[in-house]
């Protein structure tokens, strides 16, 4: 089945009048369901992302191979400090990863961020969000919302639509990890943990509602409001024994110190936390450098090396050294300065697009200065990749417009092993990130012609 044909059919069905009523319902449902990032609506277009079954299966299969490589690197890093230095952990992070989480997974819940040129099957992963993979509940509720739009009902007469829900796997993973940690001796008492002022708070409400409808106990707690007393982590009278950690570890430590109640409770084995402190190893941007660096090729088998070469863009820790670029020897810093239009600078540990410098967007002097500053900080340099575009319809000042937008592909990964579900973000700018103020989030559907 042609993906282009499905997209074209959808747009052909979307008359001005059908677009208008669909837009009204979309806006109403966004408000009713709380689908906002801060004060911005999550979705501003009238079409979801479509993938064919073959394309989604390709995504799942390729990621499964790559995750084996990430797992190998993680397992070595845990026991080999010199090797672990390639990830650029800070001293306090080194201290925290010594804490045994009580289960084997570094990141039971994670998300890879990629760019997927579906027609040519060019798939390139630029980040591994192994700490707090956001938006699974947003994704699921957006899927439900799109199903009721008049245009989707009309399109569904010609195409079968399969949503890719994620919340059920989040719930199953949390509970399975907890029982591994606790030995099924206690009932999970879950707390979704993050600052009360974060713009994603509306998603926590969606999760709380979902968990409670499945008969699970759940609260939303601000880290500043919990206490560790008598060997129990408490939010008022509520005893927390399972944390769905949405707060970033960096922020938790920087705001509350290493001796805060949450860290003490995790250290003492009084609470199960997902994801654990050890997720920081893979969350670092340098994890992609570890996989793609020629010094580490011997760690991976032939199939894994092929997947790394095909799907991980050339990435290196930014430092004075000799390396290779697609098999050719280079002196790294002079190479980076010379070929700015092919490269991106990224902080080793940040989110929301902060600190990223796109070489092709700045002048030579600004690039050289950025490289100089980045050498003094934990930074990686990564090869520029092609960004895919697709046409998406939206209502602008009461009129239907169909414009090309760049899009990313962010599949959810469970137990560091398999993909189930996929987030898609759209933008008209090179930096695709909702936190950075870009574009729109849309659900992803697998489509097949009837």
PDB file of N, CA, C and O in Angstrom, residues 235-273:
ATOM      1  N   UNK A 235       3.591  10.964  51.346  1.00  0.00           N
ATOM      2  CA  UNK A 235       3.016  12.219  50.855  1.00  0.00           C
ATOM      3  C   UNK A 235       1.772  12.458  51.694  1.00  0.00           C
ATOM      4  O   UNK A 235       0.710  11.879  51.425  1.00  0.00           O
ATOM      5  N   UNK A 236       1.911  13.219  52.758  1.00  0.00           N
ATOM      6  CA  UNK A 236       0.837  13.329  53.743  1.00  0.00           C
ATOM      7  C   UNK A 236       0.636  11.986  54.414  1.00  0.00           C
ATOM      8  O   UNK A 236       1.561  11.424  54.996  1.00  0.00           O
ATOM      9  N   UNK A 237      -0.580  11.426  54.330  1.00  0.00           N
ATOM     10  CA  UNK A 237      -0.868  10.119  54.928  1.00  0.00           C
ATOM     11  C   UNK A 237      -0.707   8.976  53.928  1.00  0.00           C
ATOM     12  O   UNK A 237      -0.998   7.821  54.268  1.00  0.00           O
ATOM     13  N   UNK A 238      -0.265   9.299  52.718  1.00  0.00           N
ATOM     14  CA  UNK A 238      -0.176   8.283  51.654  1.00  0.00           C
ATOM     15  C   UNK A 238       1.226   7.688  51.630  1.00  0.00           C
ATOM     16  O   UNK A 238       2.223   8.392  51.454  1.00  0.00           O
ATOM     17  N   UNK A 239       1.307   6.382  51.806  1.00  0.00           N
ATOM     18  CA  UNK A 239       2.592   5.681  51.794  1.00  0.00           C
ATOM     19  C   UNK A 239       2.949   5.321  50.347  1.00  0.00           C
ATOM     20  O   UNK A 239       2.274   4.509  49.713  1.00  0.00           O
ATOM     21  N   UNK A 240       4.027   5.898  49.835  1.00  0.00           N
ATOM     22  CA  UNK A 240       4.483   5.641  48.463  1.00  0.00           C
ATOM     23  C   UNK A 240       5.475   4.484  48.464  1.00  0.00           C
ATOM     24  O   UNK A 240       6.502   4.540  49.159  1.00  0.00           O
ATOM     25  N   UNK A 241       5.171   3.432  47.704  1.00  0.00           N
ATOM     26  CA  UNK A 241       6.189   2.386  47.544  1.00  0.00           C
ATOM     27  C   UNK A 241       6.580   2.164  46.080  1.00  0.00           C
ATOM     28  O   UNK A 241       7.431   1.327  45.776  1.00  0.00           O
ATOM     29  N   UNK A 242       5.953   2.935  45.169  1.00  0.00           N
ATOM     30  CA  UNK A 242       6.297   2.869  43.748  1.00  0.00           C
ATOM     31  C   UNK A 242       6.242   4.277  43.167  1.00  0.00           C
ATOM     32  O   UNK A 242       5.222   4.960  43.282  1.00  0.00           O
ATOM     33  N   UNK A 243       7.360   4.706  42.564  1.00  0.00           N
ATOM     34  CA  UNK A 243       7.447   6.033  41.962  1.00  0.00           C
ATOM     35  C   UNK A 243       7.483   5.907  40.447  1.00  0.00           C
ATOM     36  O   UNK A 243       8.334   5.195  39.888  1.00  0.00           O
ATOM     37  N   UNK A 244       6.551   6.579  39.778  1.00  0.00           N
ATOM     38  CA  UNK A 244       6.655   6.795  38.336  1.00  0.00           C
ATOM     39  C   UNK A 244       7.366   8.131  38.202  1.00  0.00           C
ATOM     40  O   UNK A 244       6.764   9.189  38.306  1.00  0.00           O
ATOM     41  N   UNK A 245       8.658   8.079  37.994  1.00  0.00           N
ATOM     42  CA  UNK A 245       9.499   9.275  38.061  1.00  0.00           C
ATOM     43  C   UNK A 245       9.403  10.074  36.770  1.00  0.00           C
ATOM     44  O   UNK A 245       9.887   9.647  35.730  1.00  0.00           O
ATOM     45  N   UNK A 246       8.795  11.240  36.865  1.00  0.00           N
ATOM     46  CA  UNK A 246       8.774  12.159  35.738  1.00  0.00           C
ATOM     47  C   UNK A 246       9.692  13.360  35.984  1.00  0.00           C
ATOM     48  O   UNK A 246      10.001  14.097  35.061  1.00  0.00           O
ATOM     49  N   UNK A 247      10.114  13.540  37.216  1.00  0.00           N
ATOM     50  CA  UNK A 247      11.068  14.600  37.508  1.00  0.00           C
ATOM     51  C   UNK A 247      12.446  14.177  37.013  1.00  0.00           C
ATOM     52  O   UNK A 247      12.834  13.011  37.119  1.00  0.00           O
ATOM     53  N   UNK A 248      13.184  15.124  36.441  1.00  0.00           N
ATOM     54  CA  UNK A 248      14.550  14.833  36.008  1.00  0.00           C
ATOM     55  C   UNK A 248      15.462  14.708  37.212  1.00  0.00           C
ATOM     56  O   UNK A 248      15.374  15.480  38.171  1.00  0.00           O
ATOM     57  N   UNK A 249      16.363  13.740  37.168  1.00  0.00           N
ATOM     58  CA  UNK A 249      17.276  13.510  38.293  1.00  0.00           C
ATOM     59  C   UNK A 249      18.133  14.746  38.535  1.00  0.00           C
ATOM     60  O   UNK A 249      18.369  15.137  39.690  1.00  0.00           O
ATOM     61  N   UNK A 250      18.623  15.385  37.464  1.00  0.00           N
ATOM     62  CA  UNK A 250      19.412  16.606  37.618  1.00  0.00           C
ATOM     63  C   UNK A 250      18.659  17.654  38.421  1.00  0.00           C
ATOM     64  O   UNK A 250      19.221  18.267  39.346  1.00  0.00           O
ATOM     65  N   UNK A 251      17.403  17.874  38.065  1.00  0.00           N
ATOM     66  CA  UNK A 251      16.622  18.907  38.751  1.00  0.00           C
ATOM     67  C   UNK A 251      16.356  18.521  40.200  1.00  0.00           C
ATOM     68  O   UNK A 251      16.375  19.376  41.092  1.00  0.00           O
ATOM     69  N   UNK A 252      16.120  17.254  40.426  1.00  0.00           N
ATOM     70  CA  UNK A 252      15.874  16.779  41.790  1.00  0.00           C
ATOM     71  C   UNK A 252      17.085  17.045  42.677  1.00  0.00           C
ATOM     72  O   UNK A 252      16.951  17.541  43.808  1.00  0.00           O
ATOM     73  N   UNK A 253      18.268  16.739  42.161  1.00  0.00           N
ATOM     74  CA  UNK A 253      19.497  16.940  42.940  1.00  0.00           C
ATOM     75  C   UNK A 253      19.826  18.416  43.068  1.00  0.00           C
ATOM     76  O   UNK A 253      20.178  18.906  44.154  1.00  0.00           O
ATOM     77  N   UNK A 254      19.714  19.174  41.978  1.00  0.00           N
ATOM     78  CA  UNK A 254      20.073  20.589  42.024  1.00  0.00           C
ATOM     79  C   UNK A 254      19.151  21.393  42.930  1.00  0.00           C
ATOM     80  O   UNK A 254      19.588  22.331  43.600  1.00  0.00           O
ATOM     81  N   UNK A 255      17.870  21.029  42.978  1.00  0.00           N
ATOM     82  CA  UNK A 255      16.924  21.784  43.812  1.00  0.00           C
ATOM     83  C   UNK A 255      16.896  21.314  45.251  1.00  0.00           C
ATOM     84  O   UNK A 255      16.669  22.114  46.163  1.00  0.00           O
ATOM     85  N   UNK A 256      17.113  20.000  45.464  1.00  0.00           N
ATOM     86  CA  UNK A 256      16.879  19.459  46.804  1.00  0.00           C
ATOM     87  C   UNK A 256      18.090  18.752  47.402  1.00  0.00           C
ATOM     88  O   UNK A 256      18.032  18.290  48.545  1.00  0.00           O
ATOM     89  N   UNK A 257      19.177  18.654  46.636  1.00  0.00           N
ATOM     90  CA  UNK A 257      20.389  18.048  47.176  1.00  0.00           C
ATOM     91  C   UNK A 257      20.358  16.526  47.156  1.00  0.00           C
ATOM     92  O   UNK A 257      19.312  15.902  46.930  1.00  0.00           O
ATOM     93  N   UNK A 258      21.530  15.925  47.407  1.00  0.00           N
ATOM     94  CA  UNK A 258      21.639  14.464  47.383  1.00  0.00           C
ATOM     95  C   UNK A 258      21.015  13.809  48.601  1.00  0.00           C
ATOM     96  O   UNK A 258      20.768  12.597  48.599  1.00  0.00           O
ATOM     97  N   UNK A 259      20.755  14.595  49.638  1.00  0.00           N
ATOM     98  CA  UNK A 259      20.216  14.013  50.868  1.00  0.00           C
ATOM     99  C   UNK A 259      18.710  14.235  50.970  1.00  0.00           C
ATOM    100  O   UNK A 259      18.145  14.227  52.067  1.00  0.00           O
ATOM    101  N   UNK A 260      18.040  14.405  49.832  1.00  0.00           N
ATOM    102  CA  UNK A 260      16.600  14.650  49.900  1.00  0.00           C
ATOM    103  C   UNK A 260      15.846  13.354  50.214  1.00  0.00           C
ATOM    104  O   UNK A 260      16.391  12.249  50.074  1.00  0.00           O
ATOM    105  N   UNK A 261      14.587  13.438  50.638  1.00  0.00           N
ATOM    106  CA  UNK A 261      13.848  12.252  51.080  1.00  0.00           C
ATOM    107  C   UNK A 261      13.716  11.166  50.014  1.00  0.00           C
ATOM    108  O   UNK A 261      13.769   9.973  50.340  1.00  0.00           O
ATOM    109  N   UNK A 262      13.583  11.556  48.772  1.00  0.00           N
ATOM    110  CA  UNK A 262      13.385  10.568  47.709  1.00  0.00           C
ATOM    111  C   UNK A 262      14.642   9.743  47.498  1.00  0.00           C
ATOM    112  O   UNK A 262      14.600   8.502  47.437  1.00  0.00           O
ATOM    113  N   UNK A 263      15.769  10.419  47.379  1.00  0.00           N
ATOM    114  CA  UNK A 263      17.031   9.695  47.173  1.00  0.00           C
ATOM    115  C   UNK A 263      17.345   8.815  48.373  1.00  0.00           C
ATOM    116  O   UNK A 263      17.790   7.666  48.214  1.00  0.00           O
ATOM    117  N   UNK A 264      17.100   9.305  49.572  1.00  0.00           N
ATOM    118  CA  UNK A 264      17.362   8.468  50.763  1.00  0.00           C
ATOM    119  C   UNK A 264      16.471   7.224  50.768  1.00  0.00           C
ATOM    120  O   UNK A 264      16.920   6.126  51.101  1.00  0.00           O
ATOM    121  N   UNK A 265      15.211   7.392  50.389  1.00  0.00           N
ATOM    122  CA  UNK A 265      14.296   6.245  50.375  1.00  0.00           C
ATOM    123  C   UNK A 265      14.712   5.219  49.316  1.00  0.00           C
ATOM    124  O   UNK A 265      14.656   4.014  49.565  1.00  0.00           O
ATOM    125  N   UNK A 266      15.137   5.697  48.148  1.00  0.00           N
ATOM    126  CA  UNK A 266      15.589   4.774  47.102  1.00  0.00           C
ATOM    127  C   UNK A 266      16.873   4.070  47.536  1.00  0.00           C
ATOM    128  O   UNK A 266      17.024   2.856  47.355  1.00  0.00           O
ATOM    129  N   UNK A 267      17.790   4.805  48.114  1.00  0.00           N
ATOM    130  CA  UNK A 267      19.045   4.205  48.598  1.00  0.00           C
ATOM    131  C   UNK A 267      18.768   3.081  49.594  1.00  0.00           C
ATOM    132  O   UNK A 267      19.425   2.034  49.576  1.00  0.00           O
ATOM    133  N   UNK A 268      17.797   3.320  50.474  1.00  0.00           N
ATOM    134  CA  UNK A 268      17.495   2.351  51.533  1.00  0.00           C
ATOM    135  C   UNK A 268      16.637   1.189  51.050  1.00  0.00           C
ATOM    136  O   UNK A 268      16.304   0.295  51.839  1.00  0.00           O
ATOM    137  N   UNK A 269      16.233   1.225  49.789  1.00  0.00           N
ATOM    138  CA  UNK A 269      15.363   0.170  49.282  1.00  0.00           C
ATOM    139  C   UNK A 269      13.951   0.256  49.818  1.00  0.00           C
ATOM    140  O   UNK A 269      13.230  -0.747  49.854  1.00  0.00           O
ATOM    141  N   UNK A 270      13.540   1.463  50.233  1.00  0.00           N
ATOM    142  CA  UNK A 270      12.202   1.638  50.810  1.00  0.00           C
ATOM    143  C   UNK A 270      11.161   1.939  49.751  1.00  0.00           C
ATOM    144  O   UNK A 270       9.955   1.947  50.043  1.00  0.00           O
ATOM    145  N   UNK A 271      11.591   2.221  48.530  1.00  0.00           N
ATOM    146  CA  UNK A 271      10.663   2.549  47.461  1.00  0.00           C
ATOM    147  C   UNK A 271      11.268   2.087  46.135  1.00  0.00           C
ATOM    148  O   UNK A 271      12.490   2.100  45.954  1.00  0.00           O
ATOM    149  N   UNK A 272      10.411   1.666  45.224  1.00  0.00           N
ATOM    150  CA  UNK A 272      10.823   1.273  43.877  1.00  0.00           C
ATOM    151  C   UNK A 272      10.633   2.480  42.961  1.00  0.00           C
ATOM    152  O   UNK A 272       9.547   3.060  42.929  1.00  0.00           O
ATOM    153  N   UNK A 273      11.682   2.848  42.234  1.00  0.00           N
ATOM    154  CA  UNK A 273      11.598   4.012  41.368  1.00  0.00           C
ATOM    155  C   UNK A 273      11.861   3.628  39.907  1.00  0.00           C
ATOM    156  O   UNK A 273      12.857   2.983  39.590  1.00  0.00           O
TER     157      UNK A 273
END
